[in-house]
CSV table of C-alpha atoms in Angstrom, one decimal:
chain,number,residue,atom,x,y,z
A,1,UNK,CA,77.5,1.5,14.0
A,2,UNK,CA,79.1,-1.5,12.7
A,3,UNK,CA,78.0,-3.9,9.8
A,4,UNK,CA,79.1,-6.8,8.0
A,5,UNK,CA,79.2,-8.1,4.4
A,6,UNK,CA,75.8,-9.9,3.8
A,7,UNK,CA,75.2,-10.4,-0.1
A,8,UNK,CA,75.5,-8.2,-3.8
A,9,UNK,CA,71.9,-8.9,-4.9
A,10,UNK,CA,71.3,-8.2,-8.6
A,11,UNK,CA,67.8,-8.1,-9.6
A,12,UNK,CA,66.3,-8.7,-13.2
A,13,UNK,CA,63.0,-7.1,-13.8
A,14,UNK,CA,60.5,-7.3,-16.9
A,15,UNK,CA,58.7,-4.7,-18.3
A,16,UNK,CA,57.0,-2.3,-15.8
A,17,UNK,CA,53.6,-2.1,-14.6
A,18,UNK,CA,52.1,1.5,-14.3
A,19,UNK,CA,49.2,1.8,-12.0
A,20,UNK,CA,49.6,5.3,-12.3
A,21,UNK,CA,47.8,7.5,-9.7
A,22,UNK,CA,46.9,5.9,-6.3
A,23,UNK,CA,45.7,7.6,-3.4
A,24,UNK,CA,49.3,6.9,-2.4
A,25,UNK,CA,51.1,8.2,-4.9
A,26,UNK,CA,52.1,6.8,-8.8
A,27,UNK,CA,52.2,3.4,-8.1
A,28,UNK,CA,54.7,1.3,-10.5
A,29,UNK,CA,55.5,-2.5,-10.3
A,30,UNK,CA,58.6,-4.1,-11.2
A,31,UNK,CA,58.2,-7.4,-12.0
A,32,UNK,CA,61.3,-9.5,-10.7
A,33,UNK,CA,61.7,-12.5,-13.2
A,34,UNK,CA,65.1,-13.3,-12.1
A,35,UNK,CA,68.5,-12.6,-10.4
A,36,UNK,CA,71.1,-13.9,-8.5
A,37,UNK,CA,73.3,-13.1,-4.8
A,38,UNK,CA,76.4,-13.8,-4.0
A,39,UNK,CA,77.9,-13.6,0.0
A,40,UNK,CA,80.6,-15.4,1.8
A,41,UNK,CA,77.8,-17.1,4.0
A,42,UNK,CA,75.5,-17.4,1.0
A,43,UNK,CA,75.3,-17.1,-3.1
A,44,UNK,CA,72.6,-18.4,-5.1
A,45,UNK,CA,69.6,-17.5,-7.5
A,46,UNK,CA,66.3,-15.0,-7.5
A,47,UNK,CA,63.6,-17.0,-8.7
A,48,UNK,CA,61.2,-15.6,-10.6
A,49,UNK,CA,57.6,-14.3,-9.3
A,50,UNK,CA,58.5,-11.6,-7.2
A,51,UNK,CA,58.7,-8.0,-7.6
A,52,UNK,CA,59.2,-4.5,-6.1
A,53,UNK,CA,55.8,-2.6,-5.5
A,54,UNK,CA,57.3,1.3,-6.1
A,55,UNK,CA,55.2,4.8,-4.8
A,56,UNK,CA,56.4,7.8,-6.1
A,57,UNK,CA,55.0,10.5,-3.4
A,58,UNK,CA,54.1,13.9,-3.3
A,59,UNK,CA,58.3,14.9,-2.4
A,60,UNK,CA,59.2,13.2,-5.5
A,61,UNK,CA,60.6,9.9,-3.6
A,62,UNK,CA,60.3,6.8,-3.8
A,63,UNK,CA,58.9,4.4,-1.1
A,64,UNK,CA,60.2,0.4,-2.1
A,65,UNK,CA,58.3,-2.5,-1.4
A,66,UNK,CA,60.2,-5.5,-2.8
A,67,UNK,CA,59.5,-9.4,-2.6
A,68,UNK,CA,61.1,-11.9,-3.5
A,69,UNK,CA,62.6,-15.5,-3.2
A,70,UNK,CA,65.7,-16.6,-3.1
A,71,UNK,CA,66.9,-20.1,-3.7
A,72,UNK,CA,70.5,-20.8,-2.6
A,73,UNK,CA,73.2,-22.8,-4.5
A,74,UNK,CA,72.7,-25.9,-1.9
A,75,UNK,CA,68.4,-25.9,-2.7
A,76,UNK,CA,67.2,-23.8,0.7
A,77,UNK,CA,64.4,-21.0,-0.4
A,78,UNK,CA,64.7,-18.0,1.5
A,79,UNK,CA,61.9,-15.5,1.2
A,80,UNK,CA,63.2,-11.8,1.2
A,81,UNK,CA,61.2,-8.8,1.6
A,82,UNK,CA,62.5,-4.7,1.9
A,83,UNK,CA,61.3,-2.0,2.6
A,84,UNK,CA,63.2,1.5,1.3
A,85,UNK,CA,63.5,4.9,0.2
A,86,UNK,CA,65.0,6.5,-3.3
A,87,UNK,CA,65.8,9.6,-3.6
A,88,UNK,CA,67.5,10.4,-7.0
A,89,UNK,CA,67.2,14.1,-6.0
A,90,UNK,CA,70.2,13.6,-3.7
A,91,UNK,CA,71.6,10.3,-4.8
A,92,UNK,CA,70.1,8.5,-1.8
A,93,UNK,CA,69.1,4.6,-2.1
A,94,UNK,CA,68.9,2.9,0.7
A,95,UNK,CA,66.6,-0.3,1.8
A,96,UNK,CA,66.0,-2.6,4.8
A,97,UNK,CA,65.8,-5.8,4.1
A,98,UNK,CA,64.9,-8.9,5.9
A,99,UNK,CA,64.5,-12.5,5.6
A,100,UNK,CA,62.8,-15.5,7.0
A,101,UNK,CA,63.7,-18.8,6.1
A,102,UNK,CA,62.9,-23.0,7.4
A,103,UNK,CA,66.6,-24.1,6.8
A,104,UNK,CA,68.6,-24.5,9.8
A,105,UNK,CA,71.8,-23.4,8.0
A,106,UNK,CA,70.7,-20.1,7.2
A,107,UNK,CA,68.5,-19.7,10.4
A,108,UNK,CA,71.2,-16.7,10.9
A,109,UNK,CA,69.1,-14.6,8.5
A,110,UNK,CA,66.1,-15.0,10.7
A,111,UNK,CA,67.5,-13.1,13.7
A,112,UNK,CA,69.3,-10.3,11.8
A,113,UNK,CA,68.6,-6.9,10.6
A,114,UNK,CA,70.3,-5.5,7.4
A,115,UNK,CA,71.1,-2.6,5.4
A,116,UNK,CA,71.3,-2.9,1.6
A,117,UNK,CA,72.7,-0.3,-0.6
A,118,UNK,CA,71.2,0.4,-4.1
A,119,UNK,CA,72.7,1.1,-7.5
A,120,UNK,CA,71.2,1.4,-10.8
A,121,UNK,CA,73.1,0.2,-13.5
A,122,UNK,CA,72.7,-0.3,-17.1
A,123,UNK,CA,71.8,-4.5,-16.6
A,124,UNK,CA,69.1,-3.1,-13.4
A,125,UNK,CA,69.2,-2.9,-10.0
A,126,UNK,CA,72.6,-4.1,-7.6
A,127,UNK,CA,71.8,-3.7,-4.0
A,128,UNK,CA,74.8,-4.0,-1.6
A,129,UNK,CA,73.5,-5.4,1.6
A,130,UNK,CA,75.5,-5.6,4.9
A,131,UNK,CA,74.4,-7.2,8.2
A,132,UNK,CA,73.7,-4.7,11.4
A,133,UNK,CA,76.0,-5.9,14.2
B,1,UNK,CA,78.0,1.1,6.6
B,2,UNK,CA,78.9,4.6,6.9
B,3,UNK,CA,76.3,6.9,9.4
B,4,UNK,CA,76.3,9.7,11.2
B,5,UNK,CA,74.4,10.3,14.6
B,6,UNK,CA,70.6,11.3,14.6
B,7,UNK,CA,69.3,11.2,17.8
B,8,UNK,CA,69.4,9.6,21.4
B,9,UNK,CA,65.9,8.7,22.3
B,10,UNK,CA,64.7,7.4,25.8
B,11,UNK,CA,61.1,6.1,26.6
B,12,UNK,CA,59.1,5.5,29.6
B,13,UNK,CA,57.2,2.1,29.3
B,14,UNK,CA,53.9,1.8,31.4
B,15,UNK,CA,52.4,-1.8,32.4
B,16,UNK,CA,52.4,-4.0,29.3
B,17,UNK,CA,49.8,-5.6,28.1
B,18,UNK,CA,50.4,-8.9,27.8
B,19,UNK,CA,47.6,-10.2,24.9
B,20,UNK,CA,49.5,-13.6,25.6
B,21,UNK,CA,49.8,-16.4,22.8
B,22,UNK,CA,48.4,-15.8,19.3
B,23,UNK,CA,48.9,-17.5,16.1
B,24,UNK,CA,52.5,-15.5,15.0
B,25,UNK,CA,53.9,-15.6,19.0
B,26,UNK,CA,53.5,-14.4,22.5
B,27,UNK,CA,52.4,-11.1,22.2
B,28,UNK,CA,52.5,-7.9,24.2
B,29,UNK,CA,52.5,-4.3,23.9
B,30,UNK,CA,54.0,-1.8,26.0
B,31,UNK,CA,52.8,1.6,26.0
B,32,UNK,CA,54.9,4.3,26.6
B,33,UNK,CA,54.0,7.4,28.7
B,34,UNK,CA,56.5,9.6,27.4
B,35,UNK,CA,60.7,10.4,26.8
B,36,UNK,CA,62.7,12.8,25.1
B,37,UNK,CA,64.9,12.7,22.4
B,38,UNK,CA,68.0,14.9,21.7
B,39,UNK,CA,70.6,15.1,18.4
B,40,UNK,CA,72.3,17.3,16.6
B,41,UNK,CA,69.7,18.4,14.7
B,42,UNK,CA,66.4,17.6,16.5
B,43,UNK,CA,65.4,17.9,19.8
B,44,UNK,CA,62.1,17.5,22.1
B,45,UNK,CA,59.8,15.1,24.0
B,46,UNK,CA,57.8,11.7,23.4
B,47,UNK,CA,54.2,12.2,23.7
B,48,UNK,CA,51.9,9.6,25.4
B,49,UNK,CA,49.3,8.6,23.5
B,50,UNK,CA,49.7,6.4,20.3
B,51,UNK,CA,53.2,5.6,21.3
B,52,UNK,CA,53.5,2.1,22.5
B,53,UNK,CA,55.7,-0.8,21.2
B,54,UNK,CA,54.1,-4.1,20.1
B,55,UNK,CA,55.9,-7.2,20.5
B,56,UNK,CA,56.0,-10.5,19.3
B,57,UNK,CA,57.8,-13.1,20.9
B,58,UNK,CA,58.3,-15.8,17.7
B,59,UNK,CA,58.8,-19.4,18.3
B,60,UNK,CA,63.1,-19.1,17.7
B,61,UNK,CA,62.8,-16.5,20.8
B,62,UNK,CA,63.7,-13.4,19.0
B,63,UNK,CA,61.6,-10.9,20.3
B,64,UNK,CA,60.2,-8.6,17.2
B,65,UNK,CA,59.6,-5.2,18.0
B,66,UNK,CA,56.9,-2.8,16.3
B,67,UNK,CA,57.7,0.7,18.0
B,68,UNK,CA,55.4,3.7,16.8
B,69,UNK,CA,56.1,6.7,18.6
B,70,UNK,CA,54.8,10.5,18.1
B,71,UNK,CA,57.7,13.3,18.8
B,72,UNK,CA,57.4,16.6,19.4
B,73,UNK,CA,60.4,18.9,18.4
B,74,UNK,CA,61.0,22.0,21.2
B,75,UNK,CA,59.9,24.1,18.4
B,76,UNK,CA,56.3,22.4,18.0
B,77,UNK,CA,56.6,19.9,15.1
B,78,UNK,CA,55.2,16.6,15.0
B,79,UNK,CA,57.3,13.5,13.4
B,80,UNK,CA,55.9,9.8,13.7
B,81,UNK,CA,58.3,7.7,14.1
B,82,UNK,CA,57.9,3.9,13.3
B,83,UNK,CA,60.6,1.3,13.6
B,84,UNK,CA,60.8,-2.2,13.6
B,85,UNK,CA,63.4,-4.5,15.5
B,86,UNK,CA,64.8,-7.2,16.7
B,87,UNK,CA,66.1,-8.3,20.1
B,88,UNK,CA,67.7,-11.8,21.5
B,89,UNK,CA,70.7,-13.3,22.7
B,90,UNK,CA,71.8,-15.7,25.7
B,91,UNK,CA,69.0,-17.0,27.6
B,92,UNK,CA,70.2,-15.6,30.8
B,93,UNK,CA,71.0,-11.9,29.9
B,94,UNK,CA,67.1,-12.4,27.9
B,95,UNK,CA,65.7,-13.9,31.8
B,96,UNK,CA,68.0,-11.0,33.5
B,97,UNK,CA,66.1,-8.3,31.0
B,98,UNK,CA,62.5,-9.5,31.8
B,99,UNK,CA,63.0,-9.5,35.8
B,100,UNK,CA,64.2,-5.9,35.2
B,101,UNK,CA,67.3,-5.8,36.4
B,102,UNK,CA,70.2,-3.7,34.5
B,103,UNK,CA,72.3,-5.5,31.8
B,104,UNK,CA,75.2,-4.8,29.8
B,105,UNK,CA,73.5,-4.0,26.2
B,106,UNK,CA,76.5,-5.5,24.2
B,107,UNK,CA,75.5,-9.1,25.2
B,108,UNK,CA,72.8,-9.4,23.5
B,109,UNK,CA,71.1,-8.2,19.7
B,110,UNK,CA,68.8,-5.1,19.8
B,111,UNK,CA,68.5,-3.3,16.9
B,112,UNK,CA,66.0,-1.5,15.0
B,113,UNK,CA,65.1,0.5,11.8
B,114,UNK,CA,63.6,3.4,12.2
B,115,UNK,CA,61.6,5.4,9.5
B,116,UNK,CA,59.9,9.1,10.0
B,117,UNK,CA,57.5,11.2,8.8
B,118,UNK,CA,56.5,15.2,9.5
B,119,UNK,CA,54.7,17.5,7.5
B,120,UNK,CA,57.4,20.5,8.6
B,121,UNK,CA,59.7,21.4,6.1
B,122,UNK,CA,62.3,22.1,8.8
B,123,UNK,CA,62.5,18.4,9.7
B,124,UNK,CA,61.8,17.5,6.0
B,125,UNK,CA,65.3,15.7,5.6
B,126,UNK,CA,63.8,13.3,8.0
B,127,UNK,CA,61.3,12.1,5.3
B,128,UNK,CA,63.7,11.1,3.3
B,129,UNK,CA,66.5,9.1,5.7
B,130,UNK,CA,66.9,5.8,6.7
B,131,UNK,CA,67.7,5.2,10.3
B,132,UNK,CA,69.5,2.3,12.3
B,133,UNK,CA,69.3,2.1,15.7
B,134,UNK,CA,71.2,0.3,18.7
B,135,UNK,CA,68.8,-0.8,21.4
B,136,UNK,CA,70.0,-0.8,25.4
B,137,UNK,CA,66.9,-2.2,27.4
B,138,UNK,CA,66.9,-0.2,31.3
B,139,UNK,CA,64.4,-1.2,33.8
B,140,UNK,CA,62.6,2.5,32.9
B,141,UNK,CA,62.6,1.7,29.3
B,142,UNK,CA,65.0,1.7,26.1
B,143,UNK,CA,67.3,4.0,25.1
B,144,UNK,CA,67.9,4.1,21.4
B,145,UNK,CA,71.3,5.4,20.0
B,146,UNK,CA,70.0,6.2,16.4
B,147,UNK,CA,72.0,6.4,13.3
B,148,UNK,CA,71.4,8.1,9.8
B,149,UNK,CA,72.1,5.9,7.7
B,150,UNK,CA,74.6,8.1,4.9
């Protein structure tokens, strides 16, 4: 399959929330209070206010359940949302991400799907997302 | 994007249902009657019966799809499989798709991201993948060419 370059999204997150134990699993919440992304079609900010809802199930991986909105260098607010699956058992961090947005100029994001690859490093989470062609 | 191949899976869609125009889109589901599905590592049938893919056509004219689908490995295990997807391109290979006739799957988008779960350790390491498919819409039904995503 072949993909293209999307974005490098870097996420900054306050302190977590513990739920704890749902009938779903342990339940954490990472509030996103900032960020930024950075593309050759796009680049811009996170704004604050989203956040990645994060189920640790019964295998000991994690199901991702992010939001949040980004607002491009040139003003356009994009909303953002992925789905994914950690698995720090076998190094495995991968999300789908997908976007809906009112501007015209990145109406491209509404009619694509996307693969992001996740890192954590010491500053939190860099996902690497690519385009599906 | 580096994957390897999972599976080929092909569906038989029934008469859709066409629920017609709601407050998100047009939208219609398609049940599916059955398929099979063969990889490297998995192999078996579709089975009727909570399989069906619901579709919304949006306002932009890109077709989301919403596929749930139950397989059955040849050895007896159960995986749900749900995916969601997108499909559009030029208005006349989307007008050639809906009066059923054959088109070449590279001229237009149809892509999807399928996720699975099974309770059988065997297919375990299907739990924990992430799947990307390419879509090729036939008169009988898709075929999906899906990818692990490494």
């Amino acid at each position: 399959m072949n993909s293209r370059e999307l974005m490098l999204l870097r996420l900054n997150a306050s302190q977590t929330q513990e739920v704890g134990a749902t009938p779903y699993g342990m339940l954490s919440i990472f509030p996103v209070t900032g960020g930024s992304f950075e593309g050759e079609r796009l680049r811009g900010k996170v704004l604050a206010g989203g956040g990645d809802w994060v189920a640790r199930k019964a295998d000991e991986t994690l199901e991702l359940d992010l939001r949040v909105t980004l607002e491009t260098d040139d003003g356009a607010l994009i909303y953002m949302t992925f789905t994914g699956l950690r698995d720090d058992a076998h190094h495995y961090f991968r999300t789908l991400p997908r976007f809906e947005t009112a501007s015209a100029k990145y109406a491209f994001l509404n009619r694509l799907l996307a693969v992001g690859i996740g890192e954590i490093r010491a500053d939190g989470p860099v996902h690497i997302i690519e385009e599906i062609l | 994007m580096n994957t390897r191949p999972l599976m080929l899976l092909r569906v038989n869609v029934t008469t859709p249902q066409n629920i017609g125009t709601a407050p998100h889109g047009t939208r219609r589901i398609v049940p599916i009657s059955g398929g099979v599905f063969e990889g490297p590592r998995l192999r078996g049938t579709v089975l009727a019966g909570g399989s069906a893919d619901w579709l919304l056509l949006r306002s932009d004219n890109v077709l989301e799809l919403d596929l749930r689908v139950t397989l059955q490995t040849h050895d007896g295990a159960l995986i749900s499989m749900r995916s969601f997807g997108l499909r559009h391109g030029p208005p006349d290979v989307i007008a050639a798709i809906g009066r059923g006739e054959p088109v070449e799957p590279a001229t237009y988008y149809f892509r999807t991201t399928p996720r699975f779960q099974t309770a059988q350790s065997t297919y375990g390491f299907l739990n924990r993948l992430v799947a990307v498919a390419t879509g090729d819409r036939r008169p009988e039904g898709p075929i999906y060419t899906i990818h692990e995503l490494l």
